[in-house]
Each structure stands twice: as structure tokens, then as C-alpha cells.
Amino acid sequence: MGDRGGARESAVRDFLRDQLPSRFAVAAGEVIDAAGNCSGQTDVIIYDDSNTRPLSIADQVVTLPAEALLAVVEVKSTLTKVETNRAIGSAIKLRELRPWDAPWTSARRGGQHADDGLPRIFSTVLAFRSDLSEDDWAMKEMLRVRDSCDELTLPTAHVDRVVVLGRGMLIPSDGTVFVPPPDASVIGQWFLSLAGFLAREVDRRETFPWQRYRLPHSDSWQHIADARNDAPPVARATAKQRAQHKLERNTGQVPSS
């Protein structure tokens, strides 16, 4: 079961690497904040590879600073009550991280603007199957996810999507379910939701705070002399002066004093 689970996690990561724009990196790993809080191992993490980087990479497992995280996916072979609780527990650890010393926000609703400066992550539980019968599956799965959130005190808004391949996709906070028609797949609808979020969120983020993750020896810097600013002052040429210099260059005249 462990080998099969690992293969399925790899399949999800490979799918996302193939389908997402190249600026988004996909890996397995853990997420930490500047205070040292850690999420624990996460099956799939997605981050902006053009502006951020992992703090370390070992055996294809990354350690990612919280400010770089955009989305996570918990992959399950079979979604059961136990596995649902584990996924919710992982989400709680992620929510305890403090990027930029602030909490993650949840999905904005009712036309709320995203100008509060708070970062958001897109959290998915993706299962290859469910142990629930197909009869009234969506309602039973919805209740199970919500019960787990209540038991472990995680707001349902912090679980963006629950996907069961071959069954459908739930939005727990909305109480809605997408059930694909016979000629379609739930994975495509989920991917569009994820890709749309990434495109929006990546441009809302503040500049990555590299200095917050400085190495311990950086504290060894000491002042041994007064600061000196001995660069000569520079005055910007006026528009008239620039026009005169351009004329002199073009005509070969000797520059005027």
C-alpha cells in the first residue's frame, strides 16, 4: 500500500508539472515559517519558481518557506474517515504557519476585494477512490469532511476542494458538488480551479522576504568603523542641457562648458 501510495503521489505531481505553466514548480516536501514552525511532510506543494526557491532540496524533497507556498494537495489512495482526519490534521499544521507574521486567509466571498494583503493557499484532498457507496455519495462525503473539520476545529473554508476520481468534486464550505457527465473527467474541472487560483494569487503576493531566512552566521557582522558615504554628489541634467549635449554629439561640436 505504501508503494502504491507513493506511485499515486508521483503521478499527481507529474500531471501538474506537465500541465501547469513553467513558472510554477511542483514538489513533495515540508513548509516552514521564519519562526521555525513546520508543516510536516506534504504530498504535493506548488510554488512560484520564478521569484522564490526552496531553502533546501534533498532526495527530491524540498523545504519551502511559507511565503513561497501557493497550493497543497494531500493524495489518498482511498478516502476513509481515518484518511480524512489525517488530511484535516495536515491542513491544521499548514494553517498554523505565519507567512509575513500573518495568518493565511481563506477564499474571499461576496465580491470581497483581495486588497487586504493576506496570502492565501489553495488546499485540496485528492483521492483515487472512496470507501463510501456510490448511493448518495456526495452528501455522505460532504458530511464526513465537515464532521472531521468540526472535530478537529478547522473551518471548512480552509479545505478548498475534495476530489474523488470517478465520483466528483466537493467544495465543503459552499456545500456544492461537481459531478462530471459520462464523457468528462473531474480532474479537468479541478485543474481549472487550481490554475485559475494560481494565476491570481501569484501576482498578489508581497516581495519574498529573503532576509527573514538568513543563516545564523549572518549575525556575526560587526561595526568596526563609522559608516562612510564618500561618493561624489550627482546632479541630473536638465532637459535643456540634455538637448544641447545631443546637438553637440550629432554635429561634432566641442561640448560647451
mmCIF file of C-alpha atoms in Angstrom:
data_model
loop_
_atom_site.group_PDB
_atom_site.id
_atom_site.type_symbol
_atom_site.label_atom_id
_atom_site.label_comp_id
_atom_site.label_asym_id
_atom_site.label_seq_id
_atom_site.Cartn_x
_atom_site.Cartn_y
_atom_site.Cartn_z
ATOM 1 C CA MET A 1 0.000 0.000 0.000
ATOM 2 C CA GLY A 2 2.870 2.351 0.770
ATOM 3 C CA ASP A 3 4.454 1.747 -2.636
ATOM 4 C CA ARG A 4 1.140 2.272 -4.400
ATOM 5 C CA GLY A 5 0.500 5.443 -2.425
ATOM 6 C CA GLY A 6 3.918 6.791 -3.367
ATOM 7 C CA ALA A 7 3.298 6.000 -7.026
ATOM 8 C CA ARG A 8 -0.022 7.838 -6.954
ATOM 9 C CA GLU A 9 1.524 10.897 -5.305
ATOM 10 C CA SER A 10 4.215 10.886 -8.005
ATOM 11 C CA ALA A 11 1.539 10.573 -10.708
ATOM 12 C CA VAL A 12 -0.271 13.657 -9.377
ATOM 13 C CA ARG A 13 2.984 15.650 -9.220
ATOM 14 C CA ASP A 14 3.925 14.585 -12.763
ATOM 15 C CA PHE A 15 0.477 15.554 -14.061
ATOM 16 C CA LEU A 16 0.749 19.023 -12.524
ATOM 17 C CA ARG A 17 4.299 19.550 -13.796
ATOM 18 C CA ASP A 18 3.140 18.687 -17.312
ATOM 19 C CA GLN A 19 0.036 20.884 -17.241
ATOM 20 C CA LEU A 20 0.897 23.977 -15.194
ATOM 21 C CA PRO A 21 2.772 26.949 -16.691
ATOM 22 C CA SER A 22 6.536 26.625 -16.294
ATOM 23 C CA ARG A 23 6.764 29.345 -13.641
ATOM 24 C CA PHE A 24 5.041 27.032 -11.143
ATOM 25 C CA ALA A 25 7.152 24.326 -9.509
ATOM 26 C CA VAL A 26 5.689 21.128 -8.055
ATOM 27 C CA ALA A 27 7.400 19.027 -5.384
ATOM 28 C CA ALA A 28 6.982 16.954 -2.255
ATOM 29 C CA GLY A 29 8.259 18.395 0.975
ATOM 30 C CA GLU A 30 7.571 20.400 4.085
ATOM 31 C CA VAL A 31 6.858 24.065 4.683
ATOM 32 C CA ILE A 32 8.367 26.200 7.454
ATOM 33 C CA ASP A 33 7.975 29.802 8.566
ATOM 34 C CA ALA A 34 10.630 32.212 9.808
ATOM 35 C CA ALA A 35 9.828 31.315 13.430
ATOM 36 C CA GLY A 36 10.715 27.657 12.767
ATOM 37 C CA ASN A 37 7.188 26.224 12.743
ATOM 38 C CA CYS A 38 6.914 23.260 10.376
ATOM 39 C CA SER A 39 4.035 21.704 8.439
ATOM 40 C CA GLY A 40 5.439 18.184 8.305
ATOM 41 C CA GLN A 41 5.661 16.158 5.104
ATOM 42 C CA THR A 42 3.199 17.215 2.392
ATOM 43 C CA ASP A 43 2.452 15.134 -0.704
ATOM 44 C CA VAL A 44 2.305 17.985 -3.220
ATOM 45 C CA ILE A 45 3.341 21.603 -2.784
ATOM 46 C CA ILE A 46 3.206 24.235 -5.508
ATOM 47 C CA TYR A 47 5.214 27.455 -5.531
ATOM 48 C CA ASP A 48 6.355 30.231 -7.861
ATOM 49 C CA ASP A 49 9.715 29.111 -9.226
ATOM 50 C CA SER A 50 10.465 32.443 -10.894
ATOM 51 C CA ASN A 51 10.582 34.558 -7.727
ATOM 52 C CA THR A 52 11.112 32.087 -4.869
ATOM 53 C CA ARG A 53 13.145 28.982 -4.153
ATOM 54 C CA PRO A 54 13.210 26.173 -1.567
ATOM 55 C CA LEU A 55 15.594 26.602 1.334
ATOM 56 C CA SER A 56 16.920 23.100 0.692
ATOM 57 C CA ILE A 57 16.392 20.116 -1.603
ATOM 58 C CA ALA A 58 17.386 16.599 -0.547
ATOM 59 C CA ASP A 59 16.374 13.429 -2.417
ATOM 60 C CA GLN A 60 13.759 15.426 -4.369
ATOM 61 C CA VAL A 61 12.106 16.559 -1.124
ATOM 62 C CA VAL A 62 12.096 20.315 -0.569
ATOM 63 C CA THR A 63 11.952 22.559 2.466
ATOM 64 C CA LEU A 64 9.893 25.548 1.389
ATOM 65 C CA PRO A 65 9.473 28.874 3.209
ATOM 66 C CA ALA A 66 5.837 29.624 3.962
ATOM 67 C CA GLU A 67 5.826 32.865 1.962
ATOM 68 C CA ALA A 68 6.542 30.871 -1.198
ATOM 69 C CA LEU A 69 3.699 28.368 -0.821
ATOM 70 C CA LEU A 70 0.745 28.719 -3.193
ATOM 71 C CA ALA A 71 -1.106 25.383 -3.060
ATOM 72 C CA VAL A 72 -1.032 21.938 -1.474
ATOM 73 C CA VAL A 73 -2.534 18.583 -2.388
ATOM 74 C CA GLU A 74 -2.973 15.661 0.007
ATOM 75 C CA VAL A 75 -3.169 12.468 -2.070
ATOM 76 C CA LYS A 76 -5.121 9.447 -0.778
ATOM 77 C CA SER A 77 -5.446 6.010 -2.336
ATOM 78 C CA THR A 78 -8.825 5.509 -0.624
ATOM 79 C CA LEU A 79 -10.652 8.246 1.238
ATOM 80 C CA THR A 80 -11.844 6.887 4.573
ATOM 81 C CA LYS A 81 -12.760 8.522 7.859
ATOM 82 C CA VAL A 82 -9.203 7.972 9.131
ATOM 83 C CA GLU A 83 -7.629 9.413 5.974
ATOM 84 C CA THR A 84 -9.996 12.363 6.018
ATOM 85 C CA ASN A 85 -8.933 13.151 9.585
ATOM 86 C CA ARG A 86 -5.283 12.882 8.579
ATOM 87 C CA ALA A 87 -5.803 15.305 5.712
ATOM 88 C CA ILE A 88 -7.575 17.761 8.014
ATOM 89 C CA GLY A 89 -4.756 17.409 10.546
ATOM 90 C CA SER A 90 -2.209 18.269 7.854
ATOM 91 C CA ALA A 91 -4.251 21.304 6.890
ATOM 92 C CA ILE A 92 -4.240 22.474 10.509
ATOM 93 C CA LYS A 93 -0.426 22.329 10.654
ATOM 94 C CA LEU A 94 -0.209 24.410 7.483
ATOM 95 C CA ARG A 95 -2.670 26.938 8.878
ATOM 96 C CA GLU A 96 -0.515 27.360 11.980
ATOM 97 C CA LEU A 97 2.320 28.783 9.877
ATOM 98 C CA ARG A 98 2.683 32.564 9.786
ATOM 99 C CA PRO A 99 3.928 33.926 6.453
ATOM 100 C CA TRP A 100 4.961 37.564 6.878
ATOM 101 C CA ASP A 101 3.891 37.111 10.547
ATOM 102 C CA ALA A 102 0.257 36.932 9.448
ATOM 103 C CA PRO A 103 -2.301 34.104 9.203
ATOM 104 C CA TRP A 104 -3.406 32.631 5.906
ATOM 105 C CA THR A 105 -6.724 33.947 4.719
ATOM 106 C CA SER A 106 -9.495 31.823 3.216
ATOM 107 C CA ALA A 107 -11.440 32.191 -0.021
ATOM 108 C CA ARG A 108 -12.945 35.644 -0.377
ATOM 109 C CA ARG A 109 -16.678 35.667 -0.899
ATOM 110 C CA GLY A 110 -19.462 38.002 -1.888
ATOM 111 C CA GLY A 111 -17.302 40.180 -4.112
ATOM 112 C CA GLN A 112 -14.801 40.880 -1.327
ATOM 113 C CA HIS A 113 -11.657 42.538 -2.711
ATOM 114 C CA ALA A 114 -8.275 40.862 -2.319
ATOM 115 C CA ASP A 115 -6.627 44.076 -1.134
ATOM 116 C CA ASP A 116 -6.156 43.049 2.498
ATOM 117 C CA GLY A 117 -2.561 41.953 1.861
ATOM 118 C CA LEU A 118 -3.141 38.492 3.353
ATOM 119 C CA PRO A 119 -1.779 35.483 1.451
ATOM 120 C CA ARG A 120 -3.985 32.517 0.597
ATOM 121 C CA ILE A 121 -3.251 28.902 -0.286
ATOM 122 C CA PHE A 122 -5.397 26.510 -2.302
ATOM 123 C CA SER A 123 -5.843 23.259 -0.364
ATOM 124 C CA THR A 124 -7.040 20.019 -1.984
ATOM 125 C CA VAL A 125 -7.677 16.488 -0.767
ATOM 126 C CA LEU A 126 -7.449 14.239 -3.843
ATOM 127 C CA ALA A 127 -8.416 10.569 -3.562
ATOM 128 C CA PHE A 128 -8.360 7.827 -6.176
ATOM 129 C CA ARG A 129 -11.437 6.242 -4.606
ATOM 130 C CA SER A 130 -13.773 6.458 -1.604
ATOM 131 C CA ASP A 131 -14.886 3.728 0.780
ATOM 132 C CA LEU A 132 -18.413 5.177 0.701
ATOM 133 C CA SER A 133 -21.005 3.562 -1.555
ATOM 134 C CA GLU A 134 -21.985 5.395 -4.723
ATOM 135 C CA ASP A 135 -25.560 5.740 -3.500
ATOM 136 C CA ASP A 136 -25.888 9.366 -2.348
ATOM 137 C CA TRP A 137 -22.095 9.554 -2.244
ATOM 138 C CA ALA A 138 -21.756 13.333 -2.469
ATOM 139 C CA MET A 139 -23.897 14.079 0.589
ATOM 140 C CA LYS A 140 -22.221 11.384 2.693
ATOM 141 C CA GLU A 141 -18.728 12.576 1.706
ATOM 142 C CA MET A 142 -19.682 16.181 2.392
ATOM 143 C CA LEU A 143 -20.939 15.304 5.875
ATOM 144 C CA ARG A 144 -17.827 13.264 6.615
ATOM 145 C CA VAL A 145 -15.491 16.109 5.651
ATOM 146 C CA ARG A 146 -17.497 18.638 7.618
ATOM 147 C CA ASP A 147 -17.615 16.356 10.662
ATOM 148 C CA SER A 148 -13.824 15.980 10.553
ATOM 149 C CA CYS A 149 -13.404 19.752 10.328
ATOM 150 C CA ASP A 150 -15.718 20.211 13.314
ATOM 151 C CA GLU A 151 -13.971 17.528 15.385
ATOM 152 C CA LEU A 152 -10.511 18.952 14.703
ATOM 153 C CA THR A 153 -11.661 22.616 14.793
ATOM 154 C CA LEU A 154 -10.666 23.586 11.273
ATOM 155 C CA PRO A 155 -13.003 25.950 9.390
ATOM 156 C CA THR A 156 -14.365 24.229 6.292
ATOM 157 C CA ALA A 157 -13.302 27.279 4.253
ATOM 158 C CA HIS A 158 -9.707 26.110 4.697
ATOM 159 C CA VAL A 159 -10.384 22.989 2.626
ATOM 160 C CA ASP A 160 -10.925 24.349 -0.869
ATOM 161 C CA ARG A 161 -11.610 21.123 -2.751
ATOM 162 C CA VAL A 162 -12.164 17.428 -2.049
ATOM 163 C CA VAL A 163 -11.758 15.365 -5.225
ATOM 164 C CA VAL A 164 -12.584 11.690 -5.653
ATOM 165 C CA LEU A 165 -11.683 10.434 -9.117
ATOM 166 C CA GLY A 166 -14.598 8.829 -10.882
ATOM 167 C CA ARG A 167 -17.056 10.386 -8.425
ATOM 168 C CA GLY A 168 -16.892 14.164 -8.237
ATOM 169 C CA MET A 169 -15.500 17.257 -6.524
ATOM 170 C CA LEU A 170 -16.773 18.908 -3.348
ATOM 171 C CA ILE A 171 -16.476 22.478 -2.104
ATOM 172 C CA PRO A 172 -17.102 21.860 1.622
ATOM 173 C CA SER A 173 -17.723 25.466 2.661
ATOM 174 C CA ASP A 174 -20.241 26.084 -0.140
ATOM 175 C CA GLY A 175 -21.975 22.749 0.245
ATOM 176 C CA THR A 176 -21.720 22.211 -3.516
ATOM 177 C CA VAL A 177 -20.583 19.244 -5.603
ATOM 178 C CA PHE A 178 -19.451 18.914 -9.213
ATOM 179 C CA VAL A 179 -20.402 15.579 -10.755
ATOM 180 C CA PRO A 180 -18.894 15.217 -14.239
ATOM 181 C CA PRO A 181 -21.007 13.971 -17.148
ATOM 182 C CA PRO A 182 -20.176 10.497 -18.522
ATOM 183 C CA ASP A 183 -17.897 11.893 -21.230
ATOM 184 C CA ALA A 184 -15.857 14.158 -18.894
ATOM 185 C CA SER A 185 -13.415 13.836 -16.027
ATOM 186 C CA VAL A 186 -13.426 15.507 -12.639
ATOM 187 C CA ILE A 187 -9.643 16.054 -12.819
ATOM 188 C CA GLY A 188 -10.017 18.632 -15.596
ATOM 189 C CA GLN A 189 -12.513 20.724 -13.641
ATOM 190 C CA TRP A 190 -10.293 20.598 -10.555
ATOM 191 C CA PHE A 191 -7.235 21.608 -12.566
ATOM 192 C CA LEU A 192 -9.004 24.667 -13.976
ATOM 193 C CA SER A 193 -9.945 25.762 -10.452
ATOM 194 C CA LEU A 194 -6.364 25.308 -9.265
ATOM 195 C CA ALA A 195 -4.751 27.011 -12.277
ATOM 196 C CA GLY A 196 -7.119 29.964 -12.023
ATOM 197 C CA PHE A 197 -6.260 30.444 -8.369
ATOM 198 C CA LEU A 198 -2.505 30.266 -9.015
ATOM 199 C CA ALA A 199 -2.699 32.867 -11.775
ATOM 200 C CA ARG A 200 -4.493 35.294 -9.454
ATOM 201 C CA GLU A 201 -2.625 34.650 -6.223
ATOM 202 C CA VAL A 202 0.926 34.790 -7.559
ATOM 203 C CA ASP A 203 0.536 38.431 -8.591
ATOM 204 C CA ARG A 204 -0.964 39.457 -5.227
ATOM 205 C CA ARG A 205 1.962 38.300 -3.124
ATOM 206 C CA GLU A 206 4.352 40.696 -1.461
ATOM 207 C CA THR A 207 8.058 40.563 -2.267
ATOM 208 C CA PHE A 208 9.601 37.411 -0.829
ATOM 209 C CA PRO A 209 11.368 38.248 2.484
ATOM 210 C CA TRP A 210 14.730 36.582 1.887
ATOM 211 C CA GLN A 211 16.342 38.249 4.899
ATOM 212 C CA ARG A 212 13.920 36.546 7.286
ATOM 213 C CA TYR A 213 15.602 33.230 6.488
ATOM 214 C CA ARG A 214 19.182 34.423 6.831
ATOM 215 C CA LEU A 215 21.785 31.926 8.004
ATOM 216 C CA PRO A 216 22.904 32.102 11.654
ATOM 217 C CA HIS A 217 26.409 33.337 10.793
ATOM 218 C CA SER A 218 24.905 36.485 9.284
ATOM 219 C CA ASP A 219 24.538 37.735 12.869
ATOM 220 C CA SER A 220 28.341 37.853 13.102
ATOM 221 C CA TRP A 221 28.500 41.156 11.215
ATOM 222 C CA GLN A 222 30.056 43.842 13.457
ATOM 223 C CA HIS A 223 30.627 47.588 13.061
ATOM 224 C CA ILE A 224 34.351 48.301 13.309
ATOM 225 C CA ALA A 225 34.331 51.828 11.868
ATOM 226 C CA ASP A 226 31.928 54.654 11.192
ATOM 227 C CA ALA A 227 29.872 54.394 8.042
ATOM 228 C CA ARG A 228 31.253 56.451 5.169
ATOM 229 C CA ASN A 229 29.476 57.871 2.174
ATOM 230 C CA ASP A 230 32.207 59.497 0.103
ATOM 231 C CA ALA A 231 30.626 59.084 -3.325
ATOM 232 C CA PRO A 232 30.503 62.441 -5.164
ATOM 233 C CA PRO A 233 27.055 64.018 -5.474
ATOM 234 C CA VAL A 234 25.390 63.546 -8.840
ATOM 235 C CA ALA A 235 23.100 66.154 -10.379
ATOM 236 C CA ARG A 236 20.655 65.145 -13.082
ATOM 237 C CA ALA A 237 20.954 67.161 -16.285
ATOM 238 C CA THR A 238 18.035 69.378 -17.172
ATOM 239 C CA ALA A 239 16.021 68.783 -20.330
ATOM 240 C CA LYS A 240 17.683 71.835 -21.906
ATOM 241 C CA GLN A 241 21.171 70.538 -21.081
ATOM 242 C CA ARG A 242 20.374 67.075 -22.489
ATOM 243 C CA ALA A 243 19.101 68.612 -25.712
ATOM 244 C CA GLN A 244 22.260 70.745 -26.017
ATOM 245 C CA HIS A 245 24.550 67.738 -25.419
ATOM 246 C CA LYS A 246 22.645 65.714 -28.020
ATOM 247 C CA LEU A 247 23.041 68.517 -30.566
ATOM 248 C CA GLU A 248 26.764 68.782 -29.834
ATOM 249 C CA ARG A 249 27.243 64.994 -30.277
ATOM 250 C CA ASN A 250 25.328 64.912 -33.550
ATOM 251 C CA THR A 251 27.102 67.943 -35.068
ATOM 252 C CA GLY A 252 30.565 67.188 -33.741
ATOM 253 C CA GLN A 253 30.731 70.423 -31.824
ATOM 254 C CA VAL A 254 33.009 70.773 -28.856
ATOM 255 C CA PRO A 255 30.868 70.460 -25.692
ATOM 256 C CA SER A 256 30.160 73.777 -24.097
ATOM 257 C CA SER A 257 31.195 74.307 -20.507
#
